[in-house]
Coordinates of N, CA and C in Angstrom, one line a residue:
X1 N 0.9 -1.2 0.0 CA 0.0 0.0 0.0 C 0.9 1.2 0.0
X2 N 1.5 1.5 -1.1 CA 2.4 2.7 -1.3 C 1.6 3.9 -1.6
X3 N 1.6 5.0 -0.8 CA 0.8 6.1 -1.0 C 1.3 7.0 -2.1
X4 N 2.5 6.8 -2.6 CA 3.1 7.7 -3.7 C 2.9 7.1 -5.0
X5 N 2.1 7.8 -5.9 CA 1.8 7.2 -7.2 C 3.0 7.0 -8.1
X6 N 2.9 5.9 -8.9 CA 4.0 5.7 -9.9 C 4.1 6.8 -10.9
X7 N 2.9 7.3 -11.2 CA 2.9 8.4 -12.2 C 3.8 9.6 -11.9
X8 N 4.1 9.7 -10.6 CA 5.0 10.8 -10.2 C 6.4 10.7 -10.8
X9 N 6.8 9.5 -11.1 CA 8.1 9.3 -11.7 C 8.3 10.1 -13.0
X10 N 7.1 10.3 -13.7 CA 7.1 11.1 -14.9 C 6.7 12.5 -14.7
X11 N 5.6 12.7 -13.9 CA 5.0 14.0 -13.7 C 5.9 15.0 -13.0
X12 N 6.8 14.5 -12.1 CA 7.7 15.4 -11.3 C 8.7 16.1 -12.2
X13 N 8.9 15.7 -13.4 CA 9.8 16.4 -14.3 C 9.1 17.5 -15.1
X14 N 7.8 17.6 -15.0 CA 7.1 18.7 -15.7 C 7.1 19.9 -14.9
X15 N 7.1 21.1 -15.5 CA 7.1 22.4 -14.7 C 5.9 22.4 -13.8
X16 N 6.0 23.0 -12.6 CA 4.9 23.1 -11.7 C 3.8 24.0 -12.2
X17 N 4.2 24.9 -13.1 CA 3.1 25.8 -13.7 C 2.2 25.0 -14.6
X18 N 2.7 23.8 -15.1 CA 1.8 22.9 -15.9 C 1.1 21.9 -15.1
X19 N 1.9 21.1 -14.3 CA 1.3 20.0 -13.5 C 1.9 20.2 -12.1
X20 N 1.1 20.5 -11.1 CA 1.6 20.7 -9.7 C 1.6 19.3 -9.0
X21 N 2.8 18.9 -8.5 CA 2.9 17.7 -7.8 C 3.5 17.9 -6.4
X22 N 4.0 19.1 -6.1 CA 4.5 19.4 -4.8 C 4.1 20.8 -4.5
X23 N 4.0 21.0 -3.2 CA 3.7 22.4 -2.7 C 4.9 23.0 -2.0
X24 N 4.7 23.7 -0.9 CA 5.7 24.4 -0.2 C 6.7 23.4 0.4
X25 N 8.0 23.6 0.1 CA 9.0 22.6 0.6 C 9.9 23.3 1.6
X26 N 9.9 24.6 1.7 CA 10.9 25.3 2.5 C 10.5 25.1 4.0
X27 N 9.3 24.9 4.3 CA 8.8 24.8 5.7 C 8.1 23.4 5.9
X28 N 7.8 23.1 7.1 CA 7.1 21.9 7.4 C 5.6 22.1 7.2
X29 N 5.2 22.1 5.9 CA 3.8 22.3 5.4 C 3.3 21.1 4.7
X30 N 2.1 20.7 5.0 CA 1.4 19.7 4.2 C 0.2 20.4 3.6
X31 N -0.2 19.9 2.4 CA -1.3 20.4 1.7 C -2.4 19.3 1.6
X32 N -3.4 19.4 2.4 CA -4.6 18.5 2.4 C -5.5 19.0 1.2
X33 N -5.9 18.0 0.4 CA -6.8 18.3 -0.7 C -7.9 17.3 -0.7
X34 N -9.1 17.7 -1.0 CA -10.3 16.9 -0.9 C -11.1 17.0 -2.2
X35 N -11.3 15.8 -2.8 CA -12.0 15.7 -4.1 C -13.5 15.2 -3.9
X36 N -14.3 15.5 -4.9 CA -15.6 14.9 -5.1 C -16.7 15.6 -4.3
X37 N -16.4 16.7 -3.5 CA -17.5 17.4 -2.8 C -18.0 18.5 -3.7
X38 N -18.8 19.4 -3.0 CA -19.1 19.4 -1.6 C -20.2 18.4 -1.3
X39 N -20.2 17.9 -0.1 CA -21.2 17.0 0.4 C -21.9 17.6 1.6
X40 N -23.2 17.6 1.7 CA -23.9 18.3 2.8 C -23.7 17.7 4.1
X41 N -23.2 16.5 4.2 CA -23.0 15.9 5.5 C -21.5 15.8 5.8
X42 N -20.7 15.2 4.9 CA -19.3 14.9 5.1 C -18.4 16.1 5.1
X43 N -18.7 17.1 4.2 CA -17.8 18.3 4.1 C -17.9 19.1 5.4
X44 N -19.1 19.4 5.9 CA -19.1 20.2 7.2 C -18.4 19.5 8.4
X45 N -18.5 18.2 8.4 CA -17.8 17.5 9.5 C -16.3 17.6 9.4
X46 N -15.8 17.6 8.1 CA -14.4 17.8 7.9 C -14.0 19.2 8.2
X47 N -14.8 20.2 7.9 CA -14.5 21.6 8.2 C -14.4 21.8 9.7
X48 N -15.3 21.1 10.4 CA -15.2 21.2 11.9 C -13.9 20.7 12.4
X49 N -13.5 19.6 11.9 CA -12.2 19.0 12.4 C -11.0 19.9 12.0
X50 N -11.0 20.4 10.7 CA -9.9 21.2 10.3 C -9.8 22.5 11.1
X51 N -11.0 23.1 11.4 CA -11.0 24.3 12.3 C -10.5 24.0 13.7
X52 N -10.8 22.8 14.2 CA -10.3 22.5 15.5 C -8.8 22.4 15.6
X53 N -8.1 22.2 14.5 CA -6.7 22.1 14.5 C -6.0 23.2 13.7
X54 N -6.7 24.2 13.4 CA -6.2 25.4 12.7 C -5.6 25.0 11.3
X55 N -6.2 24.0 10.7 CA -5.7 23.6 9.4 C -6.6 24.1 8.2
X56 N -5.9 24.5 7.2 CA -6.6 25.0 6.0 C -6.3 24.1 4.8
X57 N -7.2 23.9 3.9 CA -7.1 22.9 2.8 C -7.6 23.4 1.5
X58 N -7.5 22.6 0.5 CA -8.0 22.9 -0.8 C -9.1 21.9 -1.2
X59 N -10.3 22.3 -1.6 CA -11.4 21.4 -1.9 C -11.6 21.5 -3.4
X60 N -11.4 20.4 -4.1 CA -11.6 20.3 -5.6 C -13.0 19.8 -5.8
X61 N -13.8 20.8 -6.2 CA -15.3 20.6 -6.2 C -15.8 20.1 -7.6
X62 N -16.8 19.2 -7.5 CA -17.6 18.9 -8.7 C -18.6 19.9 -8.9
X63 N -18.7 20.5 -10.1 CA -19.5 21.6 -10.4 C -21.0 21.4 -10.0
X64 N -21.5 20.3 -10.4 CA -23.0 20.1 -10.2 C -23.2 20.0 -8.7
X65 N -22.3 19.4 -7.9 CA -22.5 19.3 -6.5 C -22.3 20.7 -5.8
X66 N -21.4 21.5 -6.3 CA -21.3 22.9 -5.8 C -22.6 23.7 -6.1
X67 N -23.2 23.5 -7.2 CA -24.4 24.1 -7.6 C -25.6 23.7 -6.6
X68 N -25.6 22.4 -6.2 CA -26.6 21.9 -5.3 C -26.4 22.3 -3.9
X69 N -25.2 22.6 -3.5 CA -24.9 22.9 -2.1 C -24.1 24.2 -2.0
X70 N -24.6 25.3 -2.4 CA -23.8 26.6 -2.4 C -23.5 27.0 -1.0
X71 N -24.3 26.7 0.0 CA -24.0 27.1 1.4 C -22.7 26.4 1.9
X72 N -22.5 25.2 1.5 CA -21.3 24.5 1.9 C -20.1 25.1 1.3
X73 N -20.2 25.5 0.0 CA -19.1 26.1 -0.7 C -18.8 27.4 0.0
X74 N -19.8 28.2 0.3 CA -19.6 29.5 1.0 C -18.9 29.3 2.3
X75 N -19.2 28.2 3.0 CA -18.5 28.0 4.3 C -17.1 27.6 4.1
X76 N -16.8 26.8 3.1 CA -15.4 26.5 2.8 C -14.5 27.7 2.6
X77 N -15.0 28.7 1.8 CA -14.3 29.9 1.6 C -14.2 30.8 2.8
X78 N -15.3 30.9 3.5 CA -15.4 31.7 4.7 C -14.4 31.3 5.7
X79 N -14.1 30.0 5.8 CA -13.2 29.5 6.8 C -11.7 29.5 6.4
X80 N -11.4 30.1 5.2 CA -10.1 30.3 4.8 C -9.5 29.2 3.9
X81 N -10.3 28.3 3.4 CA -9.9 27.2 2.5 C -9.9 27.7 1.1
X82 N -9.3 27.0 0.2 CA -9.4 27.3 -1.2 C -10.2 26.3 -2.0
X83 N -10.7 26.6 -3.1 CA -11.5 25.7 -4.0 C -10.8 25.5 -5.3
X84 N -11.0 24.3 -5.9 CA -10.4 24.0 -7.2 C -11.5 23.3 -8.0
X85 N -11.1 23.1 -9.3 CA -12.0 22.5 -10.3 C -11.8 21.0 -10.4
X86 N -12.9 20.3 -10.3 CA -12.8 18.8 -10.4 C -13.8 18.3 -11.5
X87 N -14.1 19.2 -12.4 CA -15.0 18.9 -13.6 C -16.5 19.2 -13.1
X88 N -17.3 19.2 -14.1 CA -18.7 19.4 -13.8 C -19.5 18.2 -13.2
X89 N -19.2 17.0 -13.9 CA -20.0 15.8 -13.5 C -19.1 14.6 -13.2
X90 N -17.8 14.8 -13.1 CA -16.9 13.7 -12.8 C -17.0 12.5 -13.8
X91 N -17.0 12.8 -15.1 CA -17.1 11.7 -16.1 C -15.7 11.0 -16.3
X92 N -15.8 10.0 -17.1 CA -14.5 9.3 -17.5 C -13.9 10.2 -18.7
X93 N -12.9 11.0 -18.3 CA -12.4 11.9 -19.3 C -11.8 11.3 -20.5
X94 N -11.3 10.1 -20.4 CA -10.7 9.4 -21.5 C -11.8 9.0 -22.6
X95 N -13.0 9.1 -22.2 CA -14.1 8.7 -23.2 C -14.7 10.0 -23.8
X96 N -14.2 11.2 -23.4 CA -14.8 12.4 -24.0 C -13.8 13.0 -25.0
X97 N -14.3 13.6 -26.0 CA -13.5 14.4 -26.9 C -13.0 15.7 -26.2
X98 N -12.1 16.3 -26.9 CA -11.5 17.5 -26.2 C -12.5 18.6 -26.0
X99 N -13.4 18.8 -26.9 CA -14.4 19.8 -26.7 C -15.3 19.6 -25.5
X100 N -15.7 18.3 -25.3 CA -16.5 17.9 -24.1 C -15.7 18.1 -22.8
X101 N -14.4 17.7 -22.9 CA -13.5 17.9 -21.7 C -13.4 19.3 -21.3
X102 N -13.2 20.2 -22.3 CA -13.1 21.6 -22.1 C -14.4 22.2 -21.5
X103 N -15.5 21.7 -22.0 CA -16.8 22.3 -21.4 C -17.0 21.8 -20.0
X104 N -16.6 20.6 -19.6 CA -16.7 20.1 -18.2 C -15.9 21.1 -17.3
X105 N -14.7 21.5 -17.8 CA -13.8 22.3 -17.0 C -14.3 23.7 -17.0
X106 N -14.7 24.3 -18.1 CA -15.0 25.7 -18.2 C -16.4 26.0 -17.5
X107 N -17.3 25.0 -17.6 CA -18.6 25.2 -17.0 C -18.4 25.3 -15.4
X108 N -17.5 24.5 -14.9 CA -17.3 24.5 -13.5 C -16.6 25.8 -13.1
X109 N -15.6 26.2 -13.9 CA -15.0 27.5 -13.5 C -15.9 28.7 -13.5
X110 N -16.9 28.7 -14.4 CA -17.9 29.8 -14.4 C -18.7 29.8 -13.1
X111 N -19.0 28.6 -12.6 CA -19.7 28.5 -11.4 C -18.8 28.9 -10.2
X112 N -17.6 28.4 -10.1 CA -16.7 28.7 -9.0 C -16.4 30.2 -9.0
X113 N -16.3 30.8 -10.1 CA -16.1 32.3 -10.1 C -17.2 33.0 -9.3
X114 N -18.4 32.5 -9.4 CA -19.5 33.2 -8.7 C -19.3 33.1 -7.2
X115 N -18.5 32.2 -6.7 CA -18.2 32.1 -5.3 C -17.0 32.9 -4.8
X116 N -15.9 32.8 -5.6 CA -14.6 33.4 -5.1 C -14.1 34.5 -6.0
X117 N -14.8 34.7 -7.1 CA -14.4 35.8 -8.0 C -13.2 35.5 -8.9
X118 N -12.6 34.3 -8.8 CA -11.5 34.0 -9.7 C -12.0 33.4 -11.0
X119 N -11.4 33.9 -12.1 CA -11.9 33.4 -13.4 C -11.4 32.0 -13.8
X120 N -10.3 31.6 -13.1 CA -9.7 30.3 -13.5 C -9.2 29.6 -12.2
X121 N -9.4 28.3 -12.1 CA -8.9 27.5 -10.9 C -8.1 26.4 -11.4
X122 N -7.2 25.9 -10.5 CA -6.5 24.7 -10.7 C -7.5 23.6 -11.0
X123 N -7.1 22.7 -11.9 CA -8.0 21.6 -12.4 C -7.4 20.3 -11.9
X124 N -8.2 19.5 -11.2 CA -7.8 18.2 -10.9 C -8.7 17.2 -11.7
X125 N -8.1 16.4 -12.6 CA -8.9 15.6 -13.5 C -9.5 14.4 -12.7
X126 N -10.8 14.1 -13.0 CA -11.4 12.9 -12.3 C -10.5 11.7 -12.4
X127 N -10.3 11.0 -11.2 CA -9.5 9.8 -11.1 C -8.1 10.0 -11.5
X128 N -7.7 11.3 -11.7 CA -6.3 11.5 -12.1 C -5.9 11.2 -13.5
X129 N -7.0 10.9 -14.3 CA -6.7 10.6 -15.7 C -6.4 11.8 -16.5
X130 N -5.3 11.8 -17.3 CA -4.8 12.9 -18.0 C -4.5 12.6 -19.5
X131 N -5.5 12.6 -20.3 CA -5.3 12.3 -21.7 C -4.4 13.4 -22.3
X132 N -3.4 13.0 -23.1 CA -2.4 14.0 -23.6 C -3.0 15.2 -24.3
X133 N -4.1 15.1 -25.2 CA -4.6 16.3 -25.8 C -5.2 17.3 -24.7
X134 N -5.8 16.8 -23.6 CA -6.3 17.6 -22.6 C -5.2 18.3 -21.9
X135 N -4.1 17.6 -21.6 CA -2.9 18.2 -20.9 C -2.4 19.4 -21.8
X136 N -2.2 19.1 -23.0 CA -1.6 20.1 -23.9 C -2.6 21.3 -24.1
X137 N -3.9 21.1 -24.1 CA -4.8 22.1 -24.1 C -4.8 23.0 -22.9
X138 N -4.6 22.4 -21.7 CA -4.5 23.1 -20.5 C -3.2 24.0 -20.5
X139 N -2.1 23.4 -21.0 CA -0.9 24.1 -21.0 C -1.0 25.4 -21.9
X140 N -1.7 25.2 -23.1 CA -1.8 26.3 -24.0 C -2.7 27.4 -23.4
X141 N -3.7 27.0 -22.6 CA -4.6 28.0 -22.0 C -4.1 28.5 -20.7
X142 N -3.0 28.1 -20.2 CA -2.4 28.6 -19.0 C -3.2 28.1 -17.8
X143 N -3.8 26.9 -17.9 CA -4.5 26.3 -16.8 C -3.7 25.2 -16.1
X144 N -3.4 25.4 -14.8 CA -2.6 24.4 -14.1 C -3.4 23.2 -13.7
X145 N -2.8 22.0 -13.9 CA -3.4 20.8 -13.5 C -2.8 20.5 -12.1
X146 N -3.6 20.2 -11.1 CA -3.2 20.0 -9.8 C -3.2 18.5 -9.5
X147 N -2.1 17.8 -9.4 CA -2.1 16.4 -9.1 C -1.8 16.2 -7.6
X148 N -1.2 15.2 -7.2 CA -0.9 15.0 -5.8 C 0.4 14.1 -5.7
X149 N 1.0 14.1 -4.5 CA 2.2 13.3 -4.3 C 2.0 12.2 -3.3
X150 N 0.8 12.3 -2.6 CA 0.5 11.3 -1.5 C -0.9 10.9 -1.6
X151 N -1.2 9.7 -1.8 CA -2.6 9.2 -1.9 C -3.0 8.5 -0.6
X152 N -4.0 9.0 0.0 CA -4.5 8.5 1.3 C -5.2 7.1 1.1
X153 N -5.6 6.9 -0.2 CA -6.4 5.6 -0.5 C -7.7 5.5 0.2
X154 N -8.3 6.7 0.5 CA -9.5 6.7 1.3 C -10.7 6.3 0.4
X155 N -10.5 6.2 -0.9 CA -11.6 5.7 -1.8 C -11.6 4.2 -2.0
X156 N -10.6 3.6 -1.5 CA -10.4 2.1 -1.7 C -11.4 1.4 -0.8
X157 N -11.4 0.1 -0.9 CA -12.2 -0.8 0.0 C -11.6 -1.1 1.3
X158 N -10.5 -0.4 1.6 CA -9.8 -0.7 2.9 C -10.5 0.0 4.1
X159 N -10.3 -0.6 5.2 CA -10.9 0.0 6.4 C -10.1 1.2 6.9
X160 N -10.7 2.0 7.8 CA -10.0 3.2 8.3 C -8.8 2.8 9.1
X161 N -8.8 1.6 9.8 CA -7.7 1.1 10.5 C -6.5 0.8 9.6
X162 N -6.8 0.3 8.4 CA -5.7 0.0 7.4 C -5.1 1.3 6.9
X163 N -6.0 2.3 6.6 CA -5.5 3.5 6.1 C -4.6 4.2 7.1
X164 N -5.0 4.2 8.4 CA -4.2 4.8 9.5 C -2.9 4.1 9.6
X165 N -2.9 2.8 9.5 CA -1.6 2.0 9.6 C -0.7 2.4 8.5
X166 N -1.3 2.5 7.3 CA -0.5 2.9 6.1 C 0.1 4.3 6.3
X167 N -0.7 5.2 6.8 CA -0.2 6.6 7.0 C 0.9 6.6 8.1
X168 N 0.9 5.7 9.0 CA 2.0 5.6 10.0 C 3.2 5.0 9.4
X169 N 3.1 4.0 8.6 CA 4.2 3.4 7.9 C 4.9 4.3 6.9
X170 N 4.1 5.1 6.2 CA 4.6 6.0 5.2 C 4.2 7.4 5.5
X171 N 4.9 8.0 6.4 CA 4.5 9.4 6.8 C 4.7 10.4 5.7
X172 N 3.8 11.4 5.6 CA 4.0 12.4 4.5 C 5.2 13.3 4.9
X173 N 5.8 13.8 3.8 CA 6.9 14.7 3.9 C 6.6 16.2 3.6
X174 N 7.4 17.1 4.1 CA 7.1 18.5 3.9 C 6.9 18.8 2.4
X175 N 5.8 19.6 2.2 CA 5.5 20.0 0.8 C 4.6 19.0 0.0
X176 N 4.3 17.9 0.6 CA 3.5 16.9 -0.1 C 2.0 17.4 -0.2
X177 N 1.4 17.0 -1.3 CA 0.0 17.2 -1.6 C -0.7 15.9 -1.3
X178 N -1.6 15.9 -0.3 CA -2.3 14.7 0.1 C -3.7 14.6 -0.6
X179 N -3.9 13.5 -1.3 CA -5.2 13.3 -1.9 C -6.2 12.6 -1.0
X180 N -7.3 13.3 -0.7 CA -8.4 12.7 0.1 C -9.7 13.0 -0.5
X181 N -10.8 12.6 0.1 CA -12.1 12.8 -0.5 C -13.1 13.2 0.6
X182 N -14.1 14.1 0.2 CA -15.1 14.5 1.2 C -16.5 14.1 0.8
X183 N -16.6 13.0 0.1 CA -17.9 12.5 -0.2 C -18.2 11.2 0.5
X184 N -17.4 10.9 1.5 CA -17.6 9.7 2.4 C -16.9 10.0 3.7
X185 N -17.0 9.0 4.6 CA -16.5 9.3 6.0 C -15.1 8.8 6.3
X186 N -14.5 8.1 5.4 CA -13.2 7.5 5.7 C -12.1 8.6 5.9
X187 N -12.1 9.7 5.1 CA -11.1 10.7 5.3 C -11.3 11.4 6.7
X188 N -12.5 11.5 7.2 CA -12.7 12.1 8.5 C -12.1 11.2 9.5
X189 N -12.3 9.9 9.4 CA -11.8 8.9 10.4 C -10.3 8.9 10.4
X190 N -9.7 8.9 9.2 CA -8.3 8.9 9.1 C -7.7 10.2 9.7
X191 N -8.3 11.3 9.4 CA -7.7 12.6 10.0 C -8.0 12.8 11.4
X192 N -9.1 12.2 12.0 CA -9.3 12.3 13.4 C -8.1 11.7 14.2
X193 N -7.5 10.7 13.6 CA -6.3 10.1 14.2 C -5.0 10.8 13.8
X194 N -4.8 11.0 12.5 CA -3.5 11.4 12.0 C -3.3 12.9 12.1
X195 N -4.3 13.7 12.0 CA -4.1 15.2 12.1 C -3.5 15.6 13.4
X196 N -3.9 15.2 14.5 CA -3.2 15.5 15.8 C -1.7 15.0 15.8
X197 N -1.5 13.9 15.1 CA -0.1 13.4 15.1 C 0.7 14.3 14.2
X198 N 0.3 14.7 13.1 CA 1.0 15.6 12.2 C 1.2 17.0 12.8
X199 N 0.2 17.5 13.5 CA 0.3 18.8 14.2 C 1.4 18.6 15.2
X200 N 1.4 17.5 16.0 CA 2.4 17.3 17.0 C 3.8 17.2 16.4
X201 N 3.9 16.8 15.2 CA 5.3 16.7 14.5 C 5.7 18.0 13.9
X202 N 4.9 19.1 14.1 CA 5.3 20.4 13.7 C 4.8 20.8 12.3
X203 N 3.9 20.1 11.8 CA 3.4 20.4 10.4 C 2.3 21.5 10.5
X204 N 2.4 22.4 9.6 CA 1.3 23.4 9.3 C 0.5 22.9 8.1
X205 N -0.7 23.4 7.9 CA -1.6 22.9 6.8 C -2.1 24.1 6.1
X206 N -1.7 24.2 4.8 CA -2.1 25.4 4.0 C -2.7 25.0 2.7
X207 N -3.6 25.8 2.2 CA -4.1 25.6 0.8 C -3.0 25.6 -0.2
X208 N -3.2 25.0 -1.4 CA -2.3 25.2 -2.5 C -2.3 26.6 -2.9
X209 N -1.1 27.1 -3.2 CA -1.0 28.5 -3.7 C -1.5 28.6 -5.1
X210 N -2.1 29.7 -5.5 CA -2.6 29.9 -6.8 C -1.5 30.0 -7.8
X211 N -1.8 29.5 -9.0 CA -0.8 29.5 -10.1 C -0.4 30.9 -10.4

């Protein structure tokens, strides 16, 4: 259960302005990121936990879910977190043509702009799938793809206890971007145990910096 994706062996050679795989390295900072929300039950519970530890994160939102739950998005921003683009409907991007991929991204950005005023957001592809034409299109348009360097595996069929054991065996390093999800309860259970540990080790938790 290695939390560091094999794809990093290639992606880490790309400029960070194209594909972001690492955050702040100069200090003991971790970047918690949450995909697939906002969720009316799970996201507020995570926000409560983050607030209790003074941690700020980045939430990569599905456009249609953000449209359904605007109050949750407003709370995310109000409490000092950042939001990113995780497509409108979380489709299988490899099955879409470039025009459809672009519409998934741009439709979501138009909605997110109504919340934070930013015309463009970092894009995290659903399931981390990055077809080459889409990557090249993002580069041409100056849109940064936000990947990750540490996968919590909270979307797998493993138990919370297994995920906690893996996090203890493979501790995150300064500057790493942690992939988690806020459409289920596993990330909360994992963080209830590990967030106090990481805070005790001197880590701070900050949103990803804008491109």
